[in-house]
Every structure is written in structure tokens, then in C-alpha cells.
Amino acid sequence: MTFLIIIGCIAGLILLISVAKVHPFLAFLLVSLVAGLLLGLPLDKIAGSIEKGIGDILSSLVILITLGAMFGKLVAVSGAAQRIAAVIVNAAGKKNIQWAMMTIGFIIGISLFYGIGFVLMVPLIFSVVYKYKLPAVAIGLPMLAALSVTHGFLPPHPSPSALVTQFHANMGLTLFYGMILAIPAIIIAGPVFSSTLKNMPSQPLKAFVADELPEDQLPSSFNSFFTAVLPVLLLMGTTVAAFAFPVGTRWHPLIALLAAPSIVLIISITYATFSLGIFQGKSMPQVMGFYVDAVKDIASILLIIAGSGALKQVLTDTGVNNQFASLLQNLHMQPLILGWLIAAIIRVCVGSATVAGLTTVGIILPIMAASHTNPNLMVLAVGAGSLAFSHVNDSGFWLFKEYFNLSVKNTFLSWSVMESIVAFVGLAGVLILNSIL
């Protein structure tokens, strides 16, 4: 019955948005309320659960998405994105642009959390798409597939790092095996799959579309690239510095402050205001006007993501993840497949890769210990399963849909399929490694 209720709520959400044309934020609130009632959440807890879900997801994303939009807007209107796009295409060629995007996404994704990488790299994707009249989804998906794989497979990202600790795995070996699995997963889910989506209609978010400027008005290549990748450089630098100055040393508190993604973006946008704004002949009111326009363009996205957080929290508070995990625990199958399956089903029902992964740990850990399963491979199996079939209860689904301005149907056919390919290729890779080791 619980499963049927969840399926009904998800179907209702899709119908409200696609057929009834209800705004997704309002649709999420209505479905979250119904889900709480039908799944037995105490009446006096439902409103609090909805509010907590909205607060939790916005607390981690509102600064990133807002500052990322401002940053991307300035990179676009200053001509920096135009300069970067020209350099990339000239170096890689139009025929290889998907592979170039995939490579950039993989390098960036090793150090950046998915949400940060998304909002920082989307302007680059759109600048290439509009300048060279290329299909947005086919060009953008390889980079986003790379970001997703690194987020789900590779430490030091939160979920795989937590799984390494919980399963008592080896961080270095897990990272090594994860790299081996990541490459085919990214290639198949990225350039190979996206090449089938060249005719998918998409009009990307206009916040990152700027009029083409004459060559003499563009910032230099160094200024364009350095400013655009400054957040990445800061995050990578502070990550290295954290090892040099561990907890307890004099400089660790400062490093911890500078390593926070929100602080990195504040520093980066301050620098960009001058490097791509004031020093390029623009006035401060002009630059601030760009920022205001960017915020207007992403306001709806913030609301939609907030709504997805409400539904996710209601489902989590009702304990449906634990119910499904308990039912699956008694299935007699290979532990790596079972760990993947539990994580995948919880991911589909709850919408959070992190919740899916961490919930699976408690269920699969006794089975893993009894069967002497390789803990490093179990980390990767659960991580792959936690990425399976992202859909309407996942904030990543809505980020992709709204930024690329797709229909719900086409978001399923592109984003959801891509995430599922990553999950299945990851499982296949884990089983192959398990047969070899």
C-alpha cells in the first residue's frame, strides 16, 4: 500500500504540472500535504515537515544558485563566455565538442559538488550552444553526466565519503576503483547517449544568453578563463590546504572558512565584478543591474527546488525508505546487486542520493559482513544505485529541466535516462571488478 501511495503521489504531481499546468512549486506543496496524510504522518507534524524540507534544501542551495546565476550572467554579458567558447571550439573542433565538455566536467567534478559545478558550468555550455548553433541537450549532457558520476562515485564527495566510513572501506582503493568505473559510465551516459538527443528541442535559460560582441570588446583569453574557473581553483586550493593544515593547527579555521562553497562564490563574484565589470568599462550600477536580472531569471527555479525538498522531507519523515529497505533485506541475491537495488528503490521513492545511500548502509552492512563482500566495491554499488532514475522528487531533475527549458517528458527522456545509464553501467562495472579481484 505504501508503494502504491508513493506511485500515486508521483503520478499526481506529474499530472498537475504537465496536464493541469499548475506551477511546480504549488503542485509540490499539494502533493506533499496529500502524501503526509495518506502515509500516516501525524497531523501536527505535516506542516513542520514541509517547512523543514524547504528550509533544509534552500539553506544549502540558495546562495550557490543565486550567486552562481549572478556569476554566470556577468561571464555571459561581459563577453568572457564568448571568448571561452571560441577557444574551446577552436581547440577541440565542433565534431569533438561533446568530448571536450565531458572532459571539462570530469576534471571540474572531481573537486566540485554537483550543485556548484552545475551552476558554474551551465553558462559555458550555453555560450558554446548559442555561438555555434549547436543542440543544447546533446552538448550539455556529457558535462553534466561527468559531474553526476563524480558526485556519486568518487570521494571526497559527501555520499561516497560517508559510505567509505560506514562500510570501513579504504578511501584510496575506493577512489581508484571509482575512477575505473567512472570513465565508461561517463562515456556511455555522456557523448554516446547524448548523440541520440541532437533533435530534442530546447531553449536554454535566457539569463545566460548575451548578444555577440565584436572581437575588440571581448576580455582577454586569460582574464576570461581565469575569472570563470576561479571558484574551481579556490576550491581545489583550499582542499589541498586542508591536508597541509589539519584540524588543530593554527591556520585550519581560516582554511575551513575559505573552503566553504558559499565563501568561495562570494570571493569569486567580488573578483569578477571588477575583472569582467569595472575594469572592462562598466559602471557599478550596470553590473548590479546584470545581477538583478539574473536573480529574476532563477527565482522560479529556487521555488521549484524548494518544493522538491518539501516532498523529499515528507517521504523521509514517514519512514518509507526504511520500510522498503526492510522488505528487500530478505531477498536472496548477490550482496552487491542487493545493495545497488535497495539504494535504487529508495532513491526512486525519496529522491535523494545521499539519503538512499546512507539508508542502505544499515540494511546491507550485516549481509556484506557475513558474505565477506569487498567493502570498496559495496561503496560503489550503493553509490551507483543511489543515482538511478532521477525524477520529479529530485532537485537535480528540476535544475536540468528549468535551465534547459525542457518539457517534463523530455527531461525524463534525457536527464532521467542519463542518470539510469550511469547507475546500470556502474553496477555492471562493479560486478566485473568483483569477478576479477
PDB file of C-alpha atoms in Angstrom, residues 74-240:
ATOM      1  CA  LEU A  74      28.370  38.514 -15.836  1.00  0.00           C
ATOM      2  CA  VAL A  75      30.518  35.914 -17.595  1.00  0.00           C
ATOM      3  CA  ALA A  76      27.950  35.961 -20.423  1.00  0.00           C
ATOM      4  CA  VAL A  77      27.285  39.692 -20.874  1.00  0.00           C
ATOM      5  CA  SER A  78      30.947  40.667 -20.494  1.00  0.00           C
ATOM      6  CA  GLY A  79      31.896  38.531 -23.486  1.00  0.00           C
ATOM      7  CA  ALA A  80      34.041  36.170 -21.398  1.00  0.00           C
ATOM      8  CA  ALA A  81      31.812  33.194 -22.244  1.00  0.00           C
ATOM      9  CA  GLN A  82      32.047  34.118 -25.929  1.00  0.00           C
ATOM     10  CA  ARG A  83      35.835  34.175 -25.698  1.00  0.00           C
ATOM     11  CA  ILE A  84      35.963  30.855 -23.795  1.00  0.00           C
ATOM     12  CA  ALA A  85      33.604  29.188 -26.271  1.00  0.00           C
ATOM     13  CA  ALA A  86      35.733  30.256 -29.205  1.00  0.00           C
ATOM     14  CA  VAL A  87      38.918  28.946 -27.611  1.00  0.00           C
ATOM     15  CA  ILE A  88      37.334  25.579 -26.694  1.00  0.00           C
ATOM     16  CA  VAL A  89      35.779  25.003 -30.118  1.00  0.00           C
ATOM     17  CA  ASN A  90      38.956  26.047 -31.910  1.00  0.00           C
ATOM     18  CA  ALA A  91      40.968  23.630 -29.787  1.00  0.00           C
ATOM     19  CA  ALA A  92      38.575  20.669 -29.907  1.00  0.00           C
ATOM     20  CA  GLY A  93      36.689  21.247 -33.145  1.00  0.00           C
ATOM     21  CA  LYS A  94      32.907  21.107 -33.490  1.00  0.00           C
ATOM     22  CA  LYS A  95      32.971  17.348 -34.058  1.00  0.00           C
ATOM     23  CA  ASN A  96      34.646  16.722 -30.689  1.00  0.00           C
ATOM     24  CA  ILE A  97      32.871  19.360 -28.614  1.00  0.00           C
ATOM     25  CA  GLN A  98      30.846  16.770 -26.646  1.00  0.00           C
ATOM     26  CA  TRP A  99      34.060  15.003 -25.651  1.00  0.00           C
ATOM     27  CA  ALA A 100      35.640  18.296 -24.673  1.00  0.00           C
ATOM     28  CA  MET A 101      32.640  19.148 -22.491  1.00  0.00           C
ATOM     29  CA  MET A 102      32.766  15.694 -20.903  1.00  0.00           C
ATOM     30  CA  THR A 103      36.455  16.078 -20.086  1.00  0.00           C
ATOM     31  CA  ILE A 104      35.933  19.521 -18.565  1.00  0.00           C
ATOM     32  CA  GLY A 105      33.029  18.188 -16.492  1.00  0.00           C
ATOM     33  CA  PHE A 106      35.092  15.277 -15.190  1.00  0.00           C
ATOM     34  CA  ILE A 107      38.040  17.452 -14.190  1.00  0.00           C
ATOM     35  CA  ILE A 108      35.789  20.037 -12.565  1.00  0.00           C
ATOM     36  CA  GLY A 109      33.585  17.393 -10.945  1.00  0.00           C
ATOM     37  CA  ILE A 110      36.423  15.762  -9.019  1.00  0.00           C
ATOM     38  CA  SER A 111      36.721  18.829  -6.799  1.00  0.00           C
ATOM     39  CA  LEU A 112      33.276  20.473  -7.072  1.00  0.00           C
ATOM     40  CA  PHE A 113      30.000  19.355  -5.533  1.00  0.00           C
ATOM     41  CA  TYR A 114      27.351  18.682  -8.174  1.00  0.00           C
ATOM     42  CA  GLY A 115      25.183  21.754  -7.487  1.00  0.00           C
ATOM     43  CA  ILE A 116      28.144  24.117  -7.596  1.00  0.00           C
ATOM     44  CA  GLY A 117      29.540  22.560 -10.751  1.00  0.00           C
ATOM     45  CA  PHE A 118      26.143  22.765 -12.423  1.00  0.00           C
ATOM     46  CA  VAL A 119      25.517  26.470 -11.840  1.00  0.00           C
ATOM     47  CA  LEU A 120      29.106  27.393 -12.730  1.00  0.00           C
ATOM     48  CA  MET A 121      29.366  25.304 -15.902  1.00  0.00           C
ATOM     49  CA  VAL A 122      25.911  25.949 -17.393  1.00  0.00           C
ATOM     50  CA  PRO A 123      26.915  29.417 -18.714  1.00  0.00           C
ATOM     51  CA  LEU A 124      29.849  27.811 -20.515  1.00  0.00           C
ATOM     52  CA  ILE A 125      27.538  25.209 -22.078  1.00  0.00           C
ATOM     53  CA  PHE A 126      25.055  27.832 -23.245  1.00  0.00           C
ATOM     54  CA  SER A 127      27.733  30.122 -24.653  1.00  0.00           C
ATOM     55  CA  VAL A 128      29.006  27.299 -26.878  1.00  0.00           C
ATOM     56  CA  VAL A 129      25.462  26.270 -27.838  1.00  0.00           C
ATOM     57  CA  TYR A 130      24.316  29.731 -28.902  1.00  0.00           C
ATOM     58  CA  LYS A 131      27.501  30.892 -30.585  1.00  0.00           C
ATOM     59  CA  TYR A 132      27.832  27.826 -32.785  1.00  0.00           C
ATOM     60  CA  LYS A 133      24.122  26.958 -33.154  1.00  0.00           C
ATOM     61  CA  LEU A 134      24.506  23.533 -31.512  1.00  0.00           C
ATOM     62  CA  PRO A 135      21.809  21.372 -29.821  1.00  0.00           C
ATOM     63  CA  ALA A 136      21.748  22.340 -26.144  1.00  0.00           C
ATOM     64  CA  VAL A 137      20.863  18.981 -24.584  1.00  0.00           C
ATOM     65  CA  ALA A 138      23.315  16.997 -26.718  1.00  0.00           C
ATOM     66  CA  ILE A 139      26.153  19.393 -25.855  1.00  0.00           C
ATOM     67  CA  GLY A 140      25.320  19.905 -22.188  1.00  0.00           C
ATOM     68  CA  LEU A 141      24.522  16.362 -21.096  1.00  0.00           C
ATOM     69  CA  PRO A 142      28.089  14.955 -21.382  1.00  0.00           C
ATOM     70  CA  MET A 143      29.398  17.581 -18.947  1.00  0.00           C
ATOM     71  CA  LEU A 144      26.511  17.041 -16.533  1.00  0.00           C
ATOM     72  CA  ALA A 145      26.912  13.249 -16.748  1.00  0.00           C
ATOM     73  CA  ALA A 146      30.538  13.685 -15.700  1.00  0.00           C
ATOM     74  CA  LEU A 147      29.518  15.892 -12.769  1.00  0.00           C
ATOM     75  CA  SER A 148      26.893  13.358 -11.688  1.00  0.00           C
ATOM     76  CA  VAL A 149      29.272  10.382 -11.845  1.00  0.00           C
ATOM     77  CA  THR A 150      31.950  12.097  -9.787  1.00  0.00           C
ATOM     78  CA  HIS A 151      29.294  13.124  -7.256  1.00  0.00           C
ATOM     79  CA  GLY A 152      28.026   9.566  -6.839  1.00  0.00           C
ATOM     80  CA  PHE A 153      31.213   7.507  -7.225  1.00  0.00           C
ATOM     81  CA  LEU A 154      34.253   9.430  -6.061  1.00  0.00           C
ATOM     82  CA  PRO A 155      35.421  10.573  -2.638  1.00  0.00           C
ATOM     83  CA  PRO A 156      35.745  13.307  -1.337  1.00  0.00           C
ATOM     84  CA  HIS A 157      32.135  13.919  -2.363  1.00  0.00           C
ATOM     85  CA  PRO A 158      29.761  13.623   0.638  1.00  0.00           C
ATOM     86  CA  SER A 159      27.867  10.422  -0.145  1.00  0.00           C
ATOM     87  CA  PRO A 160      30.784   8.172  -1.239  1.00  0.00           C
ATOM     88  CA  SER A 161      32.936   9.546   1.585  1.00  0.00           C
ATOM     89  CA  ALA A 162      30.242   8.709   4.131  1.00  0.00           C
ATOM     90  CA  LEU A 163      29.797   5.240   2.613  1.00  0.00           C
ATOM     91  CA  VAL A 164      33.553   4.583   2.820  1.00  0.00           C
ATOM     92  CA  THR A 165      33.428   5.341   6.547  1.00  0.00           C
ATOM     93  CA  GLN A 166      30.273   3.318   7.210  1.00  0.00           C
ATOM     94  CA  PHE A 167      31.475   0.253   5.289  1.00  0.00           C
ATOM     95  CA  HIS A 168      35.026   0.518   6.718  1.00  0.00           C
ATOM     96  CA  ALA A 169      36.387   0.661   3.169  1.00  0.00           C
ATOM     97  CA  ASN A 170      39.732   2.049   2.033  1.00  0.00           C
ATOM     98  CA  MET A 171      39.424   5.620   0.720  1.00  0.00           C
ATOM     99  CA  GLY A 172      42.327   5.281  -1.709  1.00  0.00           C
ATOM    100  CA  LEU A 173      41.181   1.944  -3.169  1.00  0.00           C
ATOM    101  CA  THR A 174      37.601   3.162  -3.459  1.00  0.00           C
ATOM    102  CA  LEU A 175      38.795   6.240  -5.323  1.00  0.00           C
ATOM    103  CA  PHE A 176      40.947   4.069  -7.622  1.00  0.00           C
ATOM    104  CA  TYR A 177      38.123   1.626  -8.397  1.00  0.00           C
ATOM    105  CA  GLY A 178      35.719   4.545  -8.743  1.00  0.00           C
ATOM    106  CA  MET A 179      37.935   6.136 -11.377  1.00  0.00           C
ATOM    107  CA  ILE A 180      37.951   2.857 -13.331  1.00  0.00           C
ATOM    108  CA  LEU A 181      34.132   2.734 -13.262  1.00  0.00           C
ATOM    109  CA  ALA A 182      33.643   6.439 -13.855  1.00  0.00           C
ATOM    110  CA  ILE A 183      35.281   6.523 -17.291  1.00  0.00           C
ATOM    111  CA  PRO A 184      32.955   4.064 -19.124  1.00  0.00           C
ATOM    112  CA  ALA A 185      29.925   5.387 -17.216  1.00  0.00           C
ATOM    113  CA  ILE A 186      30.633   8.953 -18.309  1.00  0.00           C
ATOM    114  CA  ILE A 187      31.373   7.976 -21.915  1.00  0.00           C
ATOM    115  CA  ILE A 188      28.216   5.876 -22.349  1.00  0.00           C
ATOM    116  CA  ALA A 189      25.876   8.242 -20.464  1.00  0.00           C
ATOM    117  CA  GLY A 190      27.575  11.324 -21.921  1.00  0.00           C
ATOM    118  CA  PRO A 191      28.728  11.559 -25.567  1.00  0.00           C
ATOM    119  CA  VAL A 192      27.313   8.177 -26.659  1.00  0.00           C
ATOM    120  CA  PHE A 193      23.804   8.672 -25.238  1.00  0.00           C
ATOM    121  CA  SER A 194      23.596  12.421 -25.877  1.00  0.00           C
ATOM    122  CA  SER A 195      24.353  11.887 -29.564  1.00  0.00           C
ATOM    123  CA  THR A 196      20.826  10.427 -29.822  1.00  0.00           C
ATOM    124  CA  LEU A 197      19.303  13.671 -28.493  1.00  0.00           C
ATOM    125  CA  LYS A 198      20.501  16.107 -31.152  1.00  0.00           C
ATOM    126  CA  ASN A 199      16.936  16.842 -32.278  1.00  0.00           C
ATOM    127  CA  MET A 200      15.479  17.385 -28.792  1.00  0.00           C
ATOM    128  CA  PRO A 201      14.003  20.926 -28.703  1.00  0.00           C
ATOM    129  CA  SER A 202      15.483  23.182 -26.019  1.00  0.00           C
ATOM    130  CA  GLN A 203      15.587  26.935 -25.482  1.00  0.00           C
ATOM    131  CA  PRO A 204      18.032  27.356 -22.573  1.00  0.00           C
ATOM    132  CA  LEU A 205      17.511  29.903 -19.816  1.00  0.00           C
ATOM    133  CA  LYS A 206      17.880  33.391 -21.298  1.00  0.00           C
ATOM    134  CA  ALA A 207      19.811  34.670 -18.272  1.00  0.00           C
ATOM    135  CA  PHE A 208      22.984  33.233 -19.778  1.00  0.00           C
ATOM    136  CA  VAL A 209      22.383  34.301 -23.368  1.00  0.00           C
ATOM    137  CA  ALA A 210      24.127  37.508 -24.402  1.00  0.00           C
ATOM    138  CA  ASP A 211      24.449  39.377 -27.686  1.00  0.00           C
ATOM    139  CA  GLU A 212      27.646  38.563 -29.539  1.00  0.00           C
ATOM    140  CA  LEU A 213      30.239  41.288 -29.080  1.00  0.00           C
ATOM    141  CA  PRO A 214      32.866  42.417 -31.590  1.00  0.00           C
ATOM    142  CA  GLU A 215      36.342  40.982 -31.070  1.00  0.00           C
ATOM    143  CA  ASP A 216      37.856  44.239 -29.781  1.00  0.00           C
ATOM    144  CA  GLN A 217      35.288  44.453 -26.968  1.00  0.00           C
ATOM    145  CA  LEU A 218      35.962  40.991 -25.544  1.00  0.00           C
ATOM    146  CA  PRO A 219      38.063  40.479 -22.417  1.00  0.00           C
ATOM    147  CA  SER A 220      41.375  38.696 -22.923  1.00  0.00           C
ATOM    148  CA  SER A 221      41.534  34.907 -23.002  1.00  0.00           C
ATOM    149  CA  PHE A 222      43.473  34.810 -19.729  1.00  0.00           C
ATOM    150  CA  ASN A 223      41.029  37.132 -17.956  1.00  0.00           C
ATOM    151  CA  SER A 224      38.039  35.167 -19.288  1.00  0.00           C
ATOM    152  CA  PHE A 225      39.368  31.738 -18.323  1.00  0.00           C
ATOM    153  CA  PHE A 226      40.899  32.766 -15.002  1.00  0.00           C
ATOM    154  CA  THR A 227      37.745  34.519 -13.810  1.00  0.00           C
ATOM    155  CA  ALA A 228      35.467  31.690 -14.968  1.00  0.00           C
ATOM    156  CA  VAL A 229      37.494  28.963 -13.249  1.00  0.00           C
ATOM    157  CA  LEU A 230      38.430  30.993 -10.148  1.00  0.00           C
ATOM    158  CA  PRO A 231      35.807  29.201  -7.982  1.00  0.00           C
ATOM    159  CA  VAL A 232      37.269  25.857  -9.055  1.00  0.00           C
ATOM    160  CA  LEU A 233      40.819  26.999  -8.335  1.00  0.00           C
ATOM    161  CA  LEU A 234      39.821  28.272  -4.894  1.00  0.00           C
ATOM    162  CA  LEU A 235      38.031  25.045  -4.005  1.00  0.00           C
ATOM    163  CA  MET A 236      40.914  22.903  -5.193  1.00  0.00           C
ATOM    164  CA  GLY A 237      43.450  25.093  -3.398  1.00  0.00           C
ATOM    165  CA  THR A 238      41.595  25.032  -0.099  1.00  0.00           C
ATOM    166  CA  THR A 239      41.135  21.253  -0.380  1.00  0.00           C
ATOM    167  CA  VAL A 240      44.899  20.811  -0.674  1.00  0.00           C
TER     168      VAL A 240
END
